[in-house]
mmCIF file of C-alpha atoms and ligand atoms in Angstrom:
data_model
loop_
_atom_site.group_PDB
_atom_site.id
_atom_site.type_symbol
_atom_site.label_atom_id
_atom_site.label_comp_id
_atom_site.label_asym_id
_atom_site.label_seq_id
_atom_site.Cartn_x
_atom_site.Cartn_y
_atom_site.Cartn_z
ATOM 1 C CA MET R 1 -28.795 16.465 -17.498
ATOM 2 C CA SER R 2 -31.510 15.244 -15.138
ATOM 3 C CA ARG R 3 -30.585 14.062 -11.658
ATOM 4 C CA LEU R 4 -31.603 10.561 -12.729
ATOM 5 C CA ASP R 5 -29.201 10.655 -15.676
ATOM 6 C CA SER R 6 -26.481 12.070 -13.450
ATOM 7 C CA PHE R 7 -27.024 9.295 -10.871
ATOM 8 C CA ILE R 8 -26.890 6.599 -13.529
ATOM 9 C CA ARG R 9 -23.707 8.064 -14.979
ATOM 10 C CA ARG R 10 -22.090 8.224 -11.528
ATOM 11 C CA MET R 11 -22.986 4.624 -10.662
ATOM 12 C CA THR R 12 -21.834 3.395 -14.082
ATOM 13 C CA SER R 13 -18.496 5.175 -13.713
ATOM 14 C CA GLN R 14 -18.046 3.754 -10.219
ATOM 15 C CA LYS R 15 -18.593 0.186 -11.449
ATOM 16 C CA ILE R 16 -16.334 0.608 -14.491
ATOM 17 C CA LEU R 17 -13.544 2.072 -12.358
ATOM 18 C CA LEU R 18 -13.809 -0.542 -9.606
ATOM 19 C CA GLU R 19 -13.542 -3.310 -12.200
ATOM 20 C CA TYR R 20 -10.793 -1.533 -14.163
ATOM 21 C CA LEU R 21 -8.516 -1.649 -11.112
ATOM 22 C CA VAL R 22 -8.964 -5.309 -10.131
ATOM 23 C CA ASP R 23 -5.974 -6.797 -11.972
ATOM 24 C CA LYS R 24 -3.690 -3.973 -10.845
ATOM 25 C CA VAL R 25 -4.797 -4.219 -7.214
ATOM 26 C CA ASN R 26 -4.411 -7.994 -7.186
ATOM 27 C CA GLU R 27 -0.710 -7.529 -7.908
ATOM 28 C CA VAL R 28 -0.335 -5.752 -4.563
ATOM 29 C CA ASP R 29 -0.467 -7.544 -1.191
ATOM 30 C CA GLY R 30 -2.807 -6.260 1.484
ATOM 31 C CA PRO R 31 -6.480 -5.863 2.291
ATOM 32 C CA VAL R 32 -9.076 -3.635 0.654
ATOM 33 C CA LEU R 33 -10.548 -0.689 2.575
ATOM 34 C CA GLU R 34 -14.066 0.518 1.849
ATOM 35 C CA LEU R 35 -14.495 3.977 3.381
ATOM 36 C CA GLY R 36 -18.258 4.558 3.475
ATOM 37 C CA LEU R 37 -20.508 1.496 3.654
ATOM 38 C CA GLY R 38 -23.723 3.454 2.990
ATOM 39 C CA ASN R 39 -26.304 0.985 1.801
ATOM 40 C CA GLY R 40 -23.585 -1.488 0.876
ATOM 41 C CA ARG R 41 -23.784 -1.305 -2.910
ATOM 42 C CA THR R 42 -20.090 -0.906 -3.611
ATOM 43 C CA TYR R 43 -19.062 -3.157 -0.702
ATOM 44 C CA ASP R 44 -21.211 -5.901 -2.186
ATOM 45 C CA HIS R 45 -19.520 -5.369 -5.539
ATOM 46 C CA LEU R 46 -16.050 -5.293 -4.002
ATOM 47 C CA ARG R 47 -16.524 -8.654 -2.318
ATOM 48 C CA GLU R 48 -17.677 -10.070 -5.638
ATOM 49 C CA ILE R 49 -14.679 -8.790 -7.615
ATOM 50 C CA TYR R 50 -12.107 -9.421 -4.839
ATOM 51 C CA PRO R 51 -12.979 -12.933 -3.615
ATOM 52 C CA ALA R 52 -9.426 -13.486 -2.354
ATOM 53 C CA LYS R 53 -8.942 -10.184 -0.527
ATOM 54 C CA GLU R 54 -9.933 -9.294 2.996
ATOM 55 C CA ILE R 55 -12.197 -6.231 2.949
ATOM 56 C CA PHE R 56 -12.503 -3.871 5.931
ATOM 57 C CA VAL R 57 -15.430 -1.461 5.869
ATOM 58 C CA PHE R 58 -15.655 1.854 7.694
ATOM 59 C CA ASP R 59 -18.736 3.889 8.546
ATOM 60 C CA LEU R 60 -20.356 5.749 11.406
ATOM 61 C CA ALA R 61 -23.115 3.141 11.544
ATOM 62 C CA MET R 62 -24.240 -0.002 9.757
ATOM 63 C CA ASN R 63 -27.244 0.988 7.674
ATOM 64 C CA CYS R 64 -26.753 -1.276 4.691
ATOM 65 C CA HIS R 65 -29.119 -3.783 3.136
ATOM 66 C CA PRO R 66 -29.050 -6.905 5.368
ATOM 67 C CA SER R 67 -27.790 -9.040 2.483
ATOM 68 C CA CYS R 68 -24.513 -7.148 2.375
ATOM 69 C CA ALA R 69 -23.627 -6.560 6.004
ATOM 70 C CA PRO R 70 -19.924 -7.134 6.719
ATOM 71 C CA ASP R 71 -19.144 -9.448 9.642
ATOM 72 C CA ALA R 72 -18.307 -7.835 12.977
ATOM 73 C CA GLU R 73 -14.557 -8.185 12.566
ATOM 74 C CA HIS R 74 -14.571 -6.410 9.209
ATOM 75 C CA MET R 75 -17.065 -3.648 10.016
ATOM 76 C CA ILE R 76 -15.204 -0.789 11.692
ATOM 77 C CA LEU R 77 -17.728 1.536 13.279
ATOM 78 C CA GLY R 78 -17.073 5.157 14.183
ATOM 79 C CA ASP R 79 -15.809 8.353 12.647
ATOM 80 C CA ILE R 80 -13.207 7.458 10.028
ATOM 81 C CA ARG R 81 -11.161 10.383 11.258
ATOM 82 C CA ASP R 82 -10.590 8.308 14.424
ATOM 83 C CA THR R 83 -10.926 4.736 13.234
ATOM 84 C CA LEU R 84 -8.611 4.938 10.225
ATOM 85 C CA ALA R 85 -5.877 6.269 12.475
ATOM 86 C CA PHE R 86 -6.211 3.405 14.956
ATOM 87 C CA CYS R 87 -7.259 0.433 12.797
ATOM 88 C CA GLY R 88 -3.707 -0.903 12.351
ATOM 89 C CA PRO R 89 -3.855 -3.671 14.988
ATOM 90 C CA ARG R 90 -7.128 -4.969 13.529
ATOM 91 C CA VAL R 91 -6.468 -4.528 9.799
ATOM 92 C CA GLY R 92 -2.859 -5.650 9.927
ATOM 93 C CA ALA R 93 -1.091 -5.154 6.625
ATOM 94 C CA ARG R 94 -1.301 -1.914 4.759
ATOM 95 C CA ALA R 95 -3.958 -1.754 2.068
ATOM 96 C CA SER R 96 -3.656 -2.660 -1.593
ATOM 97 C CA PHE R 97 -6.782 -0.648 -2.402
ATOM 98 C CA ALA R 98 -8.944 1.991 -0.746
ATOM 99 C CA HIS R 99 -12.286 2.944 -2.191
ATOM 100 C CA ILE R 100 -13.165 6.275 -0.584
ATOM 101 C CA ASP R 101 -16.844 7.107 -0.905
ATOM 102 C CA ILE R 102 -17.364 9.677 1.850
ATOM 103 C CA GLY R 103 -17.416 12.970 -0.002
ATOM 104 C CA SER R 104 -20.123 15.488 0.773
ATOM 105 C CA ALA R 105 -22.068 17.513 -1.746
ATOM 106 C CA ASP R 106 -20.323 20.631 -0.470
ATOM 107 C CA PRO R 107 -16.916 21.644 -1.874
ATOM 108 C CA THR R 108 -15.834 23.429 1.323
ATOM 109 C CA ASN R 109 -16.698 20.423 3.467
ATOM 110 C CA ASP R 110 -14.841 18.212 0.979
ATOM 111 C CA LEU R 111 -11.707 20.335 1.445
ATOM 112 C CA ALA R 112 -12.009 19.900 5.216
ATOM 113 C CA ILE R 113 -12.398 16.115 4.802
ATOM 114 C CA VAL R 114 -9.365 15.936 2.526
ATOM 115 C CA ASP R 115 -7.292 17.831 5.088
ATOM 116 C CA TRP R 116 -7.668 15.170 7.806
ATOM 117 C CA LEU R 117 -8.012 12.236 5.411
ATOM 118 C CA GLU R 118 -4.797 12.613 3.400
ATOM 119 C CA PRO R 119 -2.255 11.734 6.122
ATOM 120 C CA LEU R 120 -4.400 8.818 7.299
ATOM 121 C CA VAL R 121 -4.662 7.415 3.777
ATOM 122 C CA ASN R 122 -0.938 7.781 3.310
ATOM 123 C CA GLU R 123 -0.324 5.891 6.557
ATOM 124 C CA ARG R 124 -2.675 2.993 5.725
ATOM 125 C CA MET R 125 -1.732 2.404 2.072
ATOM 126 C CA ALA R 126 0.923 -0.040 0.905
ATOM 127 C CA VAL R 127 3.494 1.246 -1.549
ATOM 128 C CA GLY R 128 2.018 0.360 -4.939
ATOM 129 C CA GLY R 129 -1.535 0.454 -3.557
ATOM 130 C CA TYR R 130 -4.409 2.192 -5.323
ATOM 131 C CA VAL R 131 -7.025 4.703 -4.190
ATOM 132 C CA LEU R 132 -10.283 5.414 -6.000
ATOM 133 C CA THR R 133 -12.158 8.481 -4.822
ATOM 134 C CA ALA R 134 -14.253 11.413 -5.913
ATOM 135 C CA LEU R 135 -12.167 13.600 -3.574
ATOM 136 C CA GLU R 136 -9.151 15.366 -5.004
ATOM 137 C CA LEU R 137 -6.082 14.355 -2.981
ATOM 138 C CA HIS R 138 -2.726 16.134 -3.022
ATOM 139 C CA LEU R 139 -0.220 13.656 -1.672
ATOM 140 C CA SER R 140 3.245 14.240 -3.096
ATOM 141 C CA ASN R 141 4.180 10.547 -2.901
ATOM 142 C CA PHE R 142 1.049 9.429 -4.782
ATOM 143 C CA GLU R 143 0.743 9.580 -8.549
ATOM 144 C CA SER R 144 -2.487 10.399 -10.295
ATOM 145 C CA LEU R 145 -3.408 7.791 -12.929
ATOM 146 C CA GLU R 146 -5.310 8.065 -16.184
ATOM 147 C CA LYS R 147 -8.849 6.750 -16.165
ATOM 148 C CA PRO R 148 -10.267 4.401 -18.773
ATOM 149 C CA GLU R 149 -12.024 5.945 -21.754
ATOM 150 C CA GLY R 150 -15.521 7.246 -21.263
ATOM 151 C CA ILE R 151 -15.103 8.296 -17.616
ATOM 152 C CA HIS R 152 -15.859 11.933 -16.948
ATOM 153 C CA GLN R 153 -12.474 13.517 -16.182
ATOM 154 C CA GLY R 154 -13.342 15.548 -13.076
ATOM 155 C CA ARG R 155 -15.584 13.065 -11.368
ATOM 156 C CA TYR R 156 -13.333 10.342 -9.983
ATOM 157 C CA HIS R 157 -9.617 10.150 -9.278
ATOM 158 C CA ILE R 158 -7.295 7.168 -9.260
ATOM 159 C CA TYR R 159 -4.127 7.476 -7.202
ATOM 160 C CA ARG R 160 -1.258 5.080 -6.670
ATOM 161 C CA LYS R 161 1.168 5.294 -3.775
ATOM 162 C CA ALA R 162 4.498 5.483 -5.555
ATOM 163 C CA ALA R 163 6.787 5.731 -2.527
ATOM 164 C CA GLU R 164 6.970 6.044 1.222
ATOM 165 C CA VAL R 165 7.860 9.534 2.464
HETATM 166 C C1 SAM D 1 -22.151 7.928 -0.229
HETATM 167 S S1 SAM D 1 -22.337 6.896 1.176
HETATM 168 C C2 SAM D 1 -21.445 5.459 0.689
HETATM 169 C C3 SAM D 1 -22.166 4.679 -0.360
HETATM 170 C C4 SAM D 1 -21.666 3.269 -0.494
HETATM 171 N N1 SAM D 1 -20.297 3.201 -0.955
HETATM 172 C C5 SAM D 1 -22.579 2.471 -1.383
HETATM 173 O O1 SAM D 1 -22.206 2.160 -2.525
HETATM 174 O O2 SAM D 1 -23.683 2.154 -0.934
HETATM 175 C C6 SAM D 1 -21.243 7.648 2.323
HETATM 176 C C7 SAM D 1 -21.154 6.927 3.646
HETATM 177 O O3 SAM D 1 -19.991 7.423 4.305
HETATM 178 C C8 SAM D 1 -20.258 7.551 5.679
HETATM 179 N N2 SAM D 1 -19.352 8.570 6.215
HETATM 180 C C9 SAM D 1 -19.159 9.824 5.747
HETATM 181 N N3 SAM D 1 -18.243 10.460 6.480
HETATM 182 C C10 SAM D 1 -17.849 9.596 7.453
HETATM 183 C C11 SAM D 1 -16.926 9.651 8.530
HETATM 184 N N4 SAM D 1 -16.216 10.744 8.776
HETATM 185 N N5 SAM D 1 -16.783 8.568 9.305
HETATM 186 C C12 SAM D 1 -17.509 7.443 9.078
HETATM 187 N N6 SAM D 1 -18.387 7.309 8.066
HETATM 188 C C13 SAM D 1 -18.558 8.379 7.272
HETATM 189 C C14 SAM D 1 -21.718 7.947 5.761
HETATM 190 O O4 SAM D 1 -22.247 7.543 7.008
HETATM 191 C C15 SAM D 1 -22.325 7.202 4.567
HETATM 192 O O5 SAM D 1 -22.876 5.963 4.979
#
């Protein structure tokens, strides 16, 4: 498969999965967290499909297209390893949904990210809340959910926080 085909498949899966979760996420109280603003593609989509949810966006810097820049209150700048741990006073309620789009292309680096990310995600998610990520998480109080048909099995993961530990 060419890199173009692979890119198209990845973006298509991301859109299908984001939309697949909307009704489920809307049954849970709490804001949406976008980990990794990048150029703002998925943030822009999230604000379209979650008009009633507050969305907080995390990244080292704001490098998105100007048309989809979050406002200052909702753009949390800095290393997520620090900011996710200390965002409670600003974000308030625990999250109904976290879209985590910060994986690297390197499997060893991804393991290192998962190591610091897991406890922070657990802390910030509401019970019943959903996580969509390409990173494989191993949180004992989260269940792994089936993906809709047509989504490549290994590529994305959907988790739901089943209980507090
Ligand atoms: C793949 S891009 C996100 C793409 C974005 N969701 C979109 O659709 O345009 C990953 C982003 O995560 C950010 N990122 C990765 N690791 C981070 C960290 N530890 N702290 C803050 N931002 C991080 C990078 O700066 C980059 O902008």
